[in-house]
Structure formats: C-alpha cells, structure tokens
Short mmCIF file of C-alpha atoms in Angstrom, two decimals:
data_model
loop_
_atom_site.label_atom_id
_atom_site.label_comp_id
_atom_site.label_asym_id
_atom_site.label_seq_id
_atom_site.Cartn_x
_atom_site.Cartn_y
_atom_site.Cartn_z
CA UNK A 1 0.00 0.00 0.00
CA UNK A 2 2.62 2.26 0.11
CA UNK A 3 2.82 5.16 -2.02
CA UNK A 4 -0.96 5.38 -1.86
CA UNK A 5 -3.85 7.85 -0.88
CA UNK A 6 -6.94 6.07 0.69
CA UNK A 7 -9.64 7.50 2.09
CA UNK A 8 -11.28 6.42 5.95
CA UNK A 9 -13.47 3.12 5.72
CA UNK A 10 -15.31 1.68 8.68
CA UNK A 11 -15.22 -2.03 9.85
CA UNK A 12 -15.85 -3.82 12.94
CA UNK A 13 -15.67 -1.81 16.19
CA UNK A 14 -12.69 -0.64 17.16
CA UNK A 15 -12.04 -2.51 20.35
CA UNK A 16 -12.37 -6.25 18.56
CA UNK A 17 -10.19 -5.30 16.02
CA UNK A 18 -7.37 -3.94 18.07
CA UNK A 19 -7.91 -6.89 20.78
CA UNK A 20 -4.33 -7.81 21.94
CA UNK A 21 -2.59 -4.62 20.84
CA UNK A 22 -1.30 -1.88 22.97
CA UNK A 23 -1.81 1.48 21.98
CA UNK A 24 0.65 4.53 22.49
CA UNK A 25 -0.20 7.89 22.12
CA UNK A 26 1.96 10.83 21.69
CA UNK A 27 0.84 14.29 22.16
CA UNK A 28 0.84 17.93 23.10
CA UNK A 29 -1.17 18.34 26.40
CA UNK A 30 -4.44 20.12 26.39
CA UNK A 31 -2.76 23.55 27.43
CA UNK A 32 -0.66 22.99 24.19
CA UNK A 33 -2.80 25.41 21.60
CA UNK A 34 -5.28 23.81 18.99
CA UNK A 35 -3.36 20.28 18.30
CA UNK A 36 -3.51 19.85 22.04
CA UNK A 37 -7.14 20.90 22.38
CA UNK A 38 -7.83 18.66 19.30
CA UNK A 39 -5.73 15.59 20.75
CA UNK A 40 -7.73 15.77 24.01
CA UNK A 41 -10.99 14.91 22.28
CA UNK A 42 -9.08 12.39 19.90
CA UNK A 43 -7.81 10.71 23.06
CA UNK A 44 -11.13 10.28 24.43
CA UNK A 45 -12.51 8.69 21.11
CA UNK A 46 -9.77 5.69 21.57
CA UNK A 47 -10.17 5.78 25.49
CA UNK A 48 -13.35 4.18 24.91
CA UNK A 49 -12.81 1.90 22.35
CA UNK A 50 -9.59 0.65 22.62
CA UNK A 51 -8.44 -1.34 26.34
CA UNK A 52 -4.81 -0.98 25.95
CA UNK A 53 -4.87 2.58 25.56
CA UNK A 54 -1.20 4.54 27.26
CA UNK A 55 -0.92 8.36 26.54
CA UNK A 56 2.64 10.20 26.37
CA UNK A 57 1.78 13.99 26.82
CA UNK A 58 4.63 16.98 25.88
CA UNK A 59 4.18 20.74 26.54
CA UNK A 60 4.08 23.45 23.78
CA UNK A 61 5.74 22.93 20.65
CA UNK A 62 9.41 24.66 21.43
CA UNK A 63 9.75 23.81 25.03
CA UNK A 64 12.04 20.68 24.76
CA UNK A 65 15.26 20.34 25.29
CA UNK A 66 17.03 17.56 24.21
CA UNK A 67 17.15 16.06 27.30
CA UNK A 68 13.62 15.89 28.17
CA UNK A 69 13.27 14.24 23.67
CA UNK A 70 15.77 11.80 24.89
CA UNK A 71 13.50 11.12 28.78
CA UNK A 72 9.76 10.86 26.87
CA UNK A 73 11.48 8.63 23.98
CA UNK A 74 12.49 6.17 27.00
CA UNK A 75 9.01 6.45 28.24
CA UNK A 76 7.93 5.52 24.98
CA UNK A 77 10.36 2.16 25.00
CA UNK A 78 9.05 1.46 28.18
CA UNK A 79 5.24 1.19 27.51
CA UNK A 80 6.77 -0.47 23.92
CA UNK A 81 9.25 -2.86 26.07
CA UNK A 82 6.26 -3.72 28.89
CA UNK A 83 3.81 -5.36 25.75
CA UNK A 84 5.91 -7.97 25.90
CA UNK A 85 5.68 -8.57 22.09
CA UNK A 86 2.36 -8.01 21.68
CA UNK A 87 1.34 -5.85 19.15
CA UNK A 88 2.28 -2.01 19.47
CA UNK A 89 0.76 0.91 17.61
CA UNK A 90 2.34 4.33 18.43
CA UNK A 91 0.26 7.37 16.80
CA UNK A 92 1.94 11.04 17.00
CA UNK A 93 0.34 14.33 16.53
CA UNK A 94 2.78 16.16 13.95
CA UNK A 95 2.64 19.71 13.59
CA UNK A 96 4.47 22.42 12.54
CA UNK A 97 7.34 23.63 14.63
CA UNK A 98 6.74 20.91 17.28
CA UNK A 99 9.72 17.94 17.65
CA UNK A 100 7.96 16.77 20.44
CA UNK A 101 6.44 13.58 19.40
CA UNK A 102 8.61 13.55 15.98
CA UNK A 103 12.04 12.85 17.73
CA UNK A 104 10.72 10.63 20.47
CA UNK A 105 9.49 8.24 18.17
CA UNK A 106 11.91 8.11 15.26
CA UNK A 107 13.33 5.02 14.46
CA UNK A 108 10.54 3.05 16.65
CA UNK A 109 9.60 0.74 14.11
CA UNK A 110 13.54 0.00 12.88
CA UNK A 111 14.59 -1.78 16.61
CA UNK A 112 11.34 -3.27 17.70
CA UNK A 113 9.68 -5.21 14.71
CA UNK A 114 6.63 -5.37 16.92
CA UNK A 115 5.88 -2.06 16.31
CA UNK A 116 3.71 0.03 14.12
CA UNK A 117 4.30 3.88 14.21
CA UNK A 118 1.59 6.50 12.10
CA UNK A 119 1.34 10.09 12.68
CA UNK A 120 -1.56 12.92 11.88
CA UNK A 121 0.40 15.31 10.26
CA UNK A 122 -1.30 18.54 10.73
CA UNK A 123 0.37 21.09 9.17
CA UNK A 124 1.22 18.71 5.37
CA UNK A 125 3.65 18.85 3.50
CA UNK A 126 5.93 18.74 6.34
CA UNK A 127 6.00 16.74 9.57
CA UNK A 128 7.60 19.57 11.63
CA UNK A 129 9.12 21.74 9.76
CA UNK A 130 11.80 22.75 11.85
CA UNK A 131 13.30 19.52 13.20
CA UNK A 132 16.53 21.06 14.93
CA UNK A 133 13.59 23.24 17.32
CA UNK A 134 14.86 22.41 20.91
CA UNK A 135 14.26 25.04 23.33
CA UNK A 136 17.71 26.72 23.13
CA UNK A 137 16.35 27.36 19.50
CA UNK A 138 13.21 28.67 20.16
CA UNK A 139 14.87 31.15 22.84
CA UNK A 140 16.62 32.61 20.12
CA UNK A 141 14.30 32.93 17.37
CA UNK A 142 16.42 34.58 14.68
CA UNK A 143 19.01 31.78 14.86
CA UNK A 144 15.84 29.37 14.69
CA UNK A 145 15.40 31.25 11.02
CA UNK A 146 18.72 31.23 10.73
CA UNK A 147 19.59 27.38 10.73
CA UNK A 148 16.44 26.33 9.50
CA UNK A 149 15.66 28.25 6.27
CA UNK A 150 18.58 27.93 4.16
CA UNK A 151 18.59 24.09 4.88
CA UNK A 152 14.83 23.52 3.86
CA UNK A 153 15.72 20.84 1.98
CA UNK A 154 17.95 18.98 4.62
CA UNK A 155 14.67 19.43 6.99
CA UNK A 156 12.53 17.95 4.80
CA UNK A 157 15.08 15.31 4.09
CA UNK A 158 15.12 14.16 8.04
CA UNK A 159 11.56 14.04 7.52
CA UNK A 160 11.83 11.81 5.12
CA UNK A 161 14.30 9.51 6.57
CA UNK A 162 12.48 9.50 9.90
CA UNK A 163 9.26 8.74 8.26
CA UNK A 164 10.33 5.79 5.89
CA UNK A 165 7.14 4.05 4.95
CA UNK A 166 5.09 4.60 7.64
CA UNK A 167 0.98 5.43 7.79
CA UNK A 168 0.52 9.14 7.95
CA UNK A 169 -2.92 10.70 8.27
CA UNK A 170 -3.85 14.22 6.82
CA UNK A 171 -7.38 15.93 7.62
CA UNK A 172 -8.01 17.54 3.82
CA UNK A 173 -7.37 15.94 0.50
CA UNK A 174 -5.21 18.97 -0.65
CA UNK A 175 -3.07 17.91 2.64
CA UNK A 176 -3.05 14.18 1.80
CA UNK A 177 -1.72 14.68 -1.55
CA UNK A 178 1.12 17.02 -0.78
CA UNK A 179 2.02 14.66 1.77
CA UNK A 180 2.17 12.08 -1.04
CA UNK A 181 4.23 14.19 -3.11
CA UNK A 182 6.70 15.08 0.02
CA UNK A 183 7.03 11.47 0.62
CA UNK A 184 6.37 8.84 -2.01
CA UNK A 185 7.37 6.08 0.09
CA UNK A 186 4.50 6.48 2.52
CA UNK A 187 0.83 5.46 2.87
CA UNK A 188 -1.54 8.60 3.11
CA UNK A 189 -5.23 8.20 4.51
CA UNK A 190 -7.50 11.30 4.47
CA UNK A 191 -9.13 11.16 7.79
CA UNK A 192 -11.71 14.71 8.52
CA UNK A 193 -10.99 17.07 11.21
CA UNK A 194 -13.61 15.36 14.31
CA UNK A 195 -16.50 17.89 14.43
CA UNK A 196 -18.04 18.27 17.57
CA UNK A 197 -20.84 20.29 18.99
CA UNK A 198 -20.49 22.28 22.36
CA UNK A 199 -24.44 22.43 22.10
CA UNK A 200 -26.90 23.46 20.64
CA UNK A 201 -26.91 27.26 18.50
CA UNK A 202 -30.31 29.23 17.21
CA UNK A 203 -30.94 28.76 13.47
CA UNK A 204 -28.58 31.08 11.22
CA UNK A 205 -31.66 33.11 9.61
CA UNK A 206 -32.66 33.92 13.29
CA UNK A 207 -29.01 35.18 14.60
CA UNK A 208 -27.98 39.05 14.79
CA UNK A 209 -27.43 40.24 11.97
CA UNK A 210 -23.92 39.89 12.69
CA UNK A 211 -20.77 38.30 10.64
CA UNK A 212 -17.50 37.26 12.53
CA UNK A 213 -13.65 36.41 12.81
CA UNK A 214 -12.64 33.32 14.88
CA UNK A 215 -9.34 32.03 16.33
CA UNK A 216 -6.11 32.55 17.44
CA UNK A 217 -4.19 35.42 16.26
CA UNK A 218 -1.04 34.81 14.14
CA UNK A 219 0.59 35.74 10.73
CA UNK A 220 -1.87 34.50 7.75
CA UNK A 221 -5.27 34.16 9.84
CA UNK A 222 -6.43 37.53 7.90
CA UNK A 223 -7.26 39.68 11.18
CA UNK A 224 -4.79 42.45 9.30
CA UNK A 225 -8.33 42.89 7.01
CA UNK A 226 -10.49 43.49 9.57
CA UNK A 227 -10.45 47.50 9.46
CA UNK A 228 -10.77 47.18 5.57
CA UNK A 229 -13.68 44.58 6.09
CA UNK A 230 -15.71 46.92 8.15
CA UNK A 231 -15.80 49.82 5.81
CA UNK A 232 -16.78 47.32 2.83
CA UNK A 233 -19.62 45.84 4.73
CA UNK A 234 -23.03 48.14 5.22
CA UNK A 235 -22.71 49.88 8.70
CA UNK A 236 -25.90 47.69 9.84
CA UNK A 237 -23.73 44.22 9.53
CA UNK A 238 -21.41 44.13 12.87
CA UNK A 239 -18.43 41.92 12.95
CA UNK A 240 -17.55 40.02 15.98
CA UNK A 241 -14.29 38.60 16.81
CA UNK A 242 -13.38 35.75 19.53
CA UNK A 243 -9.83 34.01 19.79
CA UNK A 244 -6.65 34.38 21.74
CA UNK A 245 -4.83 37.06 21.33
CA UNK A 246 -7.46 39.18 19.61
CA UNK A 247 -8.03 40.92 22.88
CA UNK A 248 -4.49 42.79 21.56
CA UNK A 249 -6.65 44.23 18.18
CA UNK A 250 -7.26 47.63 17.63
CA UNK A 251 -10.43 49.03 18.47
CA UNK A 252 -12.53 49.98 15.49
CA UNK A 253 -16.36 51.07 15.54
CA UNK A 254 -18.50 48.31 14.64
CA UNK A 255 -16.26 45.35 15.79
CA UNK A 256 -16.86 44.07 18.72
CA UNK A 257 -13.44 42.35 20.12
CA UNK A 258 -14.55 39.24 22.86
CA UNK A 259 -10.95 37.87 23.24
CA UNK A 260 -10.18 34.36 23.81
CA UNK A 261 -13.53 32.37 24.98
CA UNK A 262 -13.71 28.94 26.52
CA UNK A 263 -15.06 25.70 24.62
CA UNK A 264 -18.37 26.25 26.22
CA UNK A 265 -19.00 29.45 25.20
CA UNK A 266 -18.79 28.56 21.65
CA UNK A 267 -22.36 27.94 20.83
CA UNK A 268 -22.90 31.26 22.51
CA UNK A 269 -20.64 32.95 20.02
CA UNK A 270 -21.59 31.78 16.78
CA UNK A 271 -25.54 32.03 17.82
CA UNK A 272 -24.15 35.33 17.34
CA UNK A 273 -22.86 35.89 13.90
CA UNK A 274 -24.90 34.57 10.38
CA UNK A 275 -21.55 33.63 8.91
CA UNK A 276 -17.92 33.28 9.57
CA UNK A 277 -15.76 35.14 7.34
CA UNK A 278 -12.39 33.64 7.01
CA UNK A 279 -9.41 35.48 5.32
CA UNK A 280 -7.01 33.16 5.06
CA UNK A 281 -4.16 33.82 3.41
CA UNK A 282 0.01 33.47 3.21
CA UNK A 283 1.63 32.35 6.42
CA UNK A 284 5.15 31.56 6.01
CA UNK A 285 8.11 31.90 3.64
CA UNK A 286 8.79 28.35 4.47
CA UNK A 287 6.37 27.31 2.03
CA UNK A 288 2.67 26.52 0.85
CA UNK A 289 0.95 24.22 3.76
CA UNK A 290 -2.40 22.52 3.51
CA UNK A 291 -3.53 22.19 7.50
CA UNK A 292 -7.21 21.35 8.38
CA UNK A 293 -9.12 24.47 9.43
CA UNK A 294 -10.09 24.18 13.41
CA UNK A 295 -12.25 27.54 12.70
CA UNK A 296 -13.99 26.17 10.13
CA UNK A 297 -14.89 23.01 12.14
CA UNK A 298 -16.44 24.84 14.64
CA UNK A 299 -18.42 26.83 12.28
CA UNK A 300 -19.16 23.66 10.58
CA UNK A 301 -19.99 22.01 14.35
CA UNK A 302 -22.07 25.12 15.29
CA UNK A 303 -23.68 24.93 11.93
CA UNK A 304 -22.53 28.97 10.91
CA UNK A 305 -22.13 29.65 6.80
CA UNK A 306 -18.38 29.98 6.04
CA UNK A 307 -17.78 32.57 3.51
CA UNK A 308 -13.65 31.71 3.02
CA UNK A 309 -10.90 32.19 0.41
CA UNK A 310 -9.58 29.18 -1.39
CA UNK A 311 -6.33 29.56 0.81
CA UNK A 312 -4.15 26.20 1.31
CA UNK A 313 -6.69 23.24 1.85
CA UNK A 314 -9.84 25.40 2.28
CA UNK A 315 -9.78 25.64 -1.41
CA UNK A 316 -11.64 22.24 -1.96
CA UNK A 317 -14.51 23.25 0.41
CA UNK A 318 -15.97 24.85 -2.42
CA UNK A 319 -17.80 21.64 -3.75
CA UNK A 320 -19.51 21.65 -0.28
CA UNK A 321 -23.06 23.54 0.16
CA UNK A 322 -21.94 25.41 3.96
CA UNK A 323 -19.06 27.00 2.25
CA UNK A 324 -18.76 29.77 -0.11
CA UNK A 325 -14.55 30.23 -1.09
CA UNK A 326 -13.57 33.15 -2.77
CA UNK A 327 -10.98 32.05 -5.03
CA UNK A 328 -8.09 34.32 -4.31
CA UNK A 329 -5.31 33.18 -6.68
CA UNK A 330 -6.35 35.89 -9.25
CA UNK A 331 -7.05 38.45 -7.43
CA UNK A 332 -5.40 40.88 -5.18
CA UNK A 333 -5.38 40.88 -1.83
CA UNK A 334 -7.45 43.99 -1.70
CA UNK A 335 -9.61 42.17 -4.46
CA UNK A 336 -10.18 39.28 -2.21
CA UNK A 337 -11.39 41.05 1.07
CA UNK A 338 -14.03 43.09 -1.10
CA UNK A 339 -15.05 40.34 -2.33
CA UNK A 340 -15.53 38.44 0.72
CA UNK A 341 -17.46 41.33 2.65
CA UNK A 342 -19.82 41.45 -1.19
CA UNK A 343 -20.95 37.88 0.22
CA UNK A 344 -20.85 38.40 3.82
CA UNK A 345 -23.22 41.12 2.75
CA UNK A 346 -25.49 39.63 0.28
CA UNK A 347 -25.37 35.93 2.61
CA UNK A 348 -26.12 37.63 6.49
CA UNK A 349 -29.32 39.75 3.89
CA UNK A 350 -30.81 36.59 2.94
CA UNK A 351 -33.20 34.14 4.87
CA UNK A 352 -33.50 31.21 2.14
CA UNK A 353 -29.81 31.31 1.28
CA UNK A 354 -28.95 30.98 5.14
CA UNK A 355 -31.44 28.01 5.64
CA UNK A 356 -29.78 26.29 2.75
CA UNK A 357 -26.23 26.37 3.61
CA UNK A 358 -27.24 25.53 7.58
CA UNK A 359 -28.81 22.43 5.75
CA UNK A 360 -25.84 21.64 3.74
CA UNK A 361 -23.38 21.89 7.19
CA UNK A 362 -25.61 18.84 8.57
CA UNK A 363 -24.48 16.76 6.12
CA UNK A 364 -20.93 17.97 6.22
CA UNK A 365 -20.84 17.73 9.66
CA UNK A 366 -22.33 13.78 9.83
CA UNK A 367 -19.71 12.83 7.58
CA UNK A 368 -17.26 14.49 10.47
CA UNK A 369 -18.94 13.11 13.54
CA UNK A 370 -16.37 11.81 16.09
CA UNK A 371 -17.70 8.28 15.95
CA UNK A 372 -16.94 8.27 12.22
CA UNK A 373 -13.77 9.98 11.85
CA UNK A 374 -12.02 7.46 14.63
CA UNK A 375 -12.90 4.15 12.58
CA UNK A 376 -10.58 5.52 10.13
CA UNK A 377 -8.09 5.38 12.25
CA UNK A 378 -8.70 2.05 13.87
CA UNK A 379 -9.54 0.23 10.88
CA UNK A 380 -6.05 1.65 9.37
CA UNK A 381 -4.74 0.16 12.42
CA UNK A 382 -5.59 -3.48 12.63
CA UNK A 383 -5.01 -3.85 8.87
CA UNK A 384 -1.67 -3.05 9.75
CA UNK A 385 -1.53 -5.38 12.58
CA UNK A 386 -2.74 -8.35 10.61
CA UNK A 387 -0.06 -7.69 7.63
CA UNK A 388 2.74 -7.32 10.13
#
C-alpha cells in the first residue's frame, strides 16, 4: 500500500479489532494550543474503544530540550518494552514547529519489529518543519530562522528519513496529496478534522445580523483585514471577533473584540454571527501548507455559513453547500477582502440562502462526527496489525 492515498473506511468496532494490541499515544497536552485541544478529544474517542490505551503527553511545541526528547522517547520504549511482544501501535500528533512527538518516536519501528508507528500530520507537506527546534532554538528565534531556512531541503530530508514508509494521516485531501508528493514512500489516509458540537446554536436566519472572525491570532489568519472589512460591509452588519490574542486588536467602531472564549461558550458565540468570514491567506516563507481548518470546524460544528478564500486546503470546500470560497489566486489581496465582505453582505441579507447552507453543514458535519472519523483510524490500524 505504500505510495498510496486512501480515504477512511469503517469495519468492525474498534475494540475487537485492536484486541491484543497496545496502543501509544503521543501528544501535546491540552494547554498545548489547537493540536492539544484537538488531541484531548481524539484521546477520548480511543479511550473508549480501545483497552490498551497509554498516553505520552509533551508541553508546547518549542519547550524541549534535548534532554527531556531523549527522557519521553524512553518512556515511549518502556510502555513499547512492557507489551511484551504483543502488538504495538504508536500514533503522533505532527505539527508544525513541534519535535515533540517527531524525535521521540523516530526510528521506533527500525529496533522493535513489533511495532507500528503512524502520525496525523497537521500542518502537510511537512511533519515539523523545523526539526533542529529544541528550546535553546526557540529562545533565540532569529538563529531558529537562521539554521532552518537555508537548509529547507535537509529538513525535509530528516523528515523523510524518519518517516520511511510509515501510515501518515492528513485531515483535507489537498493535505493528503502534498504529503504524497513530500514522501512517495509512505501510505496517506484522508481522515476529517472530528466535528463536535459544544451544544446546541439558534438557526442562522434567526441570529444578529452579525458576521465574525474566529481564532487565534497569528501571521496568515487575515485579522490584518479586519479594518478594511468593516468599511466594505453596510454599517448595519457588525463583525464580531473571539480568539486568543485578539483581545491585543485595535479598536474599530463596529467590531466588537470578545478575546479568547472557553469551549463552552462557543455555541454562545456563533448564535451570534450569520456567517464566519475567514481570510485566510500566506503564512510563512517556508512554504505553501495545507492544514485542516479548526475555525472552520467549529463553524461547521455550530452549523454557521463559512464565507472563506480558497487559501491552502480550504480551497476544496468549495464543492460543499456550507461553504462559499472566494478564489483568491487571481485576485489581489485587496480584491479578495471586497469580495468576501460582497458575500458576507449579500449571505447575512438573505433568509432562504442561510437556511440552505445551515442544511448543507448537517451533512458535512455527519460525515465528520467523532464516531466516524475514529474508525478511520482504527480500521487503518488493525489492517496493519494483521499484515505485520
């Protein structure tokens, strides 16, 4: 199967299929940004359904120094070591900047032939990025830049020695096939971003007329538009922005700036807004990536119209009926935001087109329930298992 994209299937449950194999998950801890907020949930879904289940946390991407790579990799062993030969399946969380779980578990596979190692890579085409990011690194951020940048392709050559031709998992097709192209010797599988609800929202037609920004704050998330966005849109329209680190925006009349807000006050927030406008757009010289959008699974959880450009993976959303993208590879950046706030405008003015995109995010977000998203991963698993 190598050298493959595949997309999730669903077999038998989980637990029968994994009976007799331990299972060894590395991640960032919940504190850890969105990966760790996104590997808390994932956790849970293979808590409960597999009963060999061991979790190896790390802190923030940047906070490691070798030492402590070198201490959770022998934690690893030891949990790898204490199966005595059973069956071992060790799943990272790979994401861009982090050498967390990409170091500790490098080379698993090579000494212990009991082993199976896969990764959700979350920020495709590359696993990390930086791979020489130890703390003393990330201290000193212009010698980060400095090693890292002119030696692109010696990172993305570790990568690919580290990765061999293991499982990864990517949450967008656009994702899974640059991961392909990155590293021809793997096996992608195109497993959705888990959507899940906080609770329940009022219908989009019946919100405040109201359109908003959502997320953290950081170079390429679009919040640079938001003054421009507010003179395009009619004066009645007013734009509401939640997230960490927006609390640090400018004021401007007619935005409304909440700050960061907790999981449960999600349905709160987007029972606020008709649509989510999101203005994706360049976020590193390093190089086109293709991440899943955590913003627009929460619209997409808190069923909220997503008017978005085309930006890295968001690009193929367009096919789907919740999701208007703004193709923004013609057009200027100034282009793009007037375009966007033309159908924020005309979307938040209309009733029927409202009910029919809130429709269309049902069925986008069955196909991403929890429940379904995990089998890929499990079924991935034990096919594994039974070749090796």
């Amino acid at each position: 199967m190598a050298g493959q994209v595949t997309a999730g299937s669903v077999g038998e449950p989980g637990t029968r299929r994994l009976d007799g194999t331990r299972l060894v998950y590395v991640a960032a801890e919940r504190s850890a940004g969105g990966v760790g907020a996104y590997s808390e949930v994932f956790a849970d879904m293979l808590r409960r359904r597999v009963a060999d289940f061991h979790e190896v946390r790390h802190p923030r991407p940047g906070t490691d120094t070798v030492t402590e790579l070198r201490a959770r990799r022998r934690e690893i062993i030891e949990l790898v070591d204490a199966a005595n030969g059973r069956p071992v399946v060790v799943h990272g969380e790979f994401s861009g900047g982090s050498v967390e779980s990409f170091w500790p578990t490098a080379g698993l596979e090579r000494k212990r032939p009991n082993v199976l190692v896969s990764a959700t890579v979350h920020d495709p085409p590359g696993l990390v990025w930086w791979p020489g990011r130890v703390a003393f690194l990330e201290q000193r951020k212009l010698l980060n830049h400095a090693v890292h940048f002119p030696l692109r392709p010696l990172s993305r050559a570790i990568e690919r020695q580290v990765v061999g031709n293991r499982t990864l998992f990517a949450m967008s097709d656009a994702g899974a096939r640059s991961l392909l192209r990155a590293y021809p010797d793997t096996t992608v599988r195109h497993a959705h971003m888990p959507v899940w609800s906080r609770g329940e929202v009022v219908s989009a037609p019946d919100r405040p007329k109201a359109v908003g920004l959502f997320g953290l704050v950081y170079r390429g998330k679009g919040f640079e538009h938001v003054e421009r966005l507010r003179s395009l849109l009619p004066d009645d329209i007013v734009i509401r922005i939640a997230g960490r680190g927006t609390e640090s925006l400018p004021a401007i009349d007619g935005v409304e700036i909440l700050g960061g807000i907790h999981d449960a006050d999600l349905p709160a927030y987007f029972s606020s807004i008709r649509a989510l406008v999101v203005p994706y757009g360049a976020r590193s010289p390093y190089g086109e990536a293709f991440p899943g959008s955590s913003v627009v699974t929460d619209a997409i959880a808190h069923l909220t119209p997503v008017v978005c450009t085309g930006h890295g993976a968001l690009g193929e959303l367009r096919t789907e009926g919740g999701v208007h993208v703004v193709d923004d590879d013609v057009r200027t950046a100034d282009e793009t935001v007037g375009e966007l706030a033309a159908v924020a405008a005309e979307l938040v003015g209309s009733r029927e087109r409202l009910s029919a995109m809130a429709e269309s995010l049902k069925a986008m977000r069955e196909v991403r329930e929890p429940d379904e998203v995990v089998e890929t991963y499990l079924d991935t698993w034990a096919r594994s298992v039974c070749r090796a």
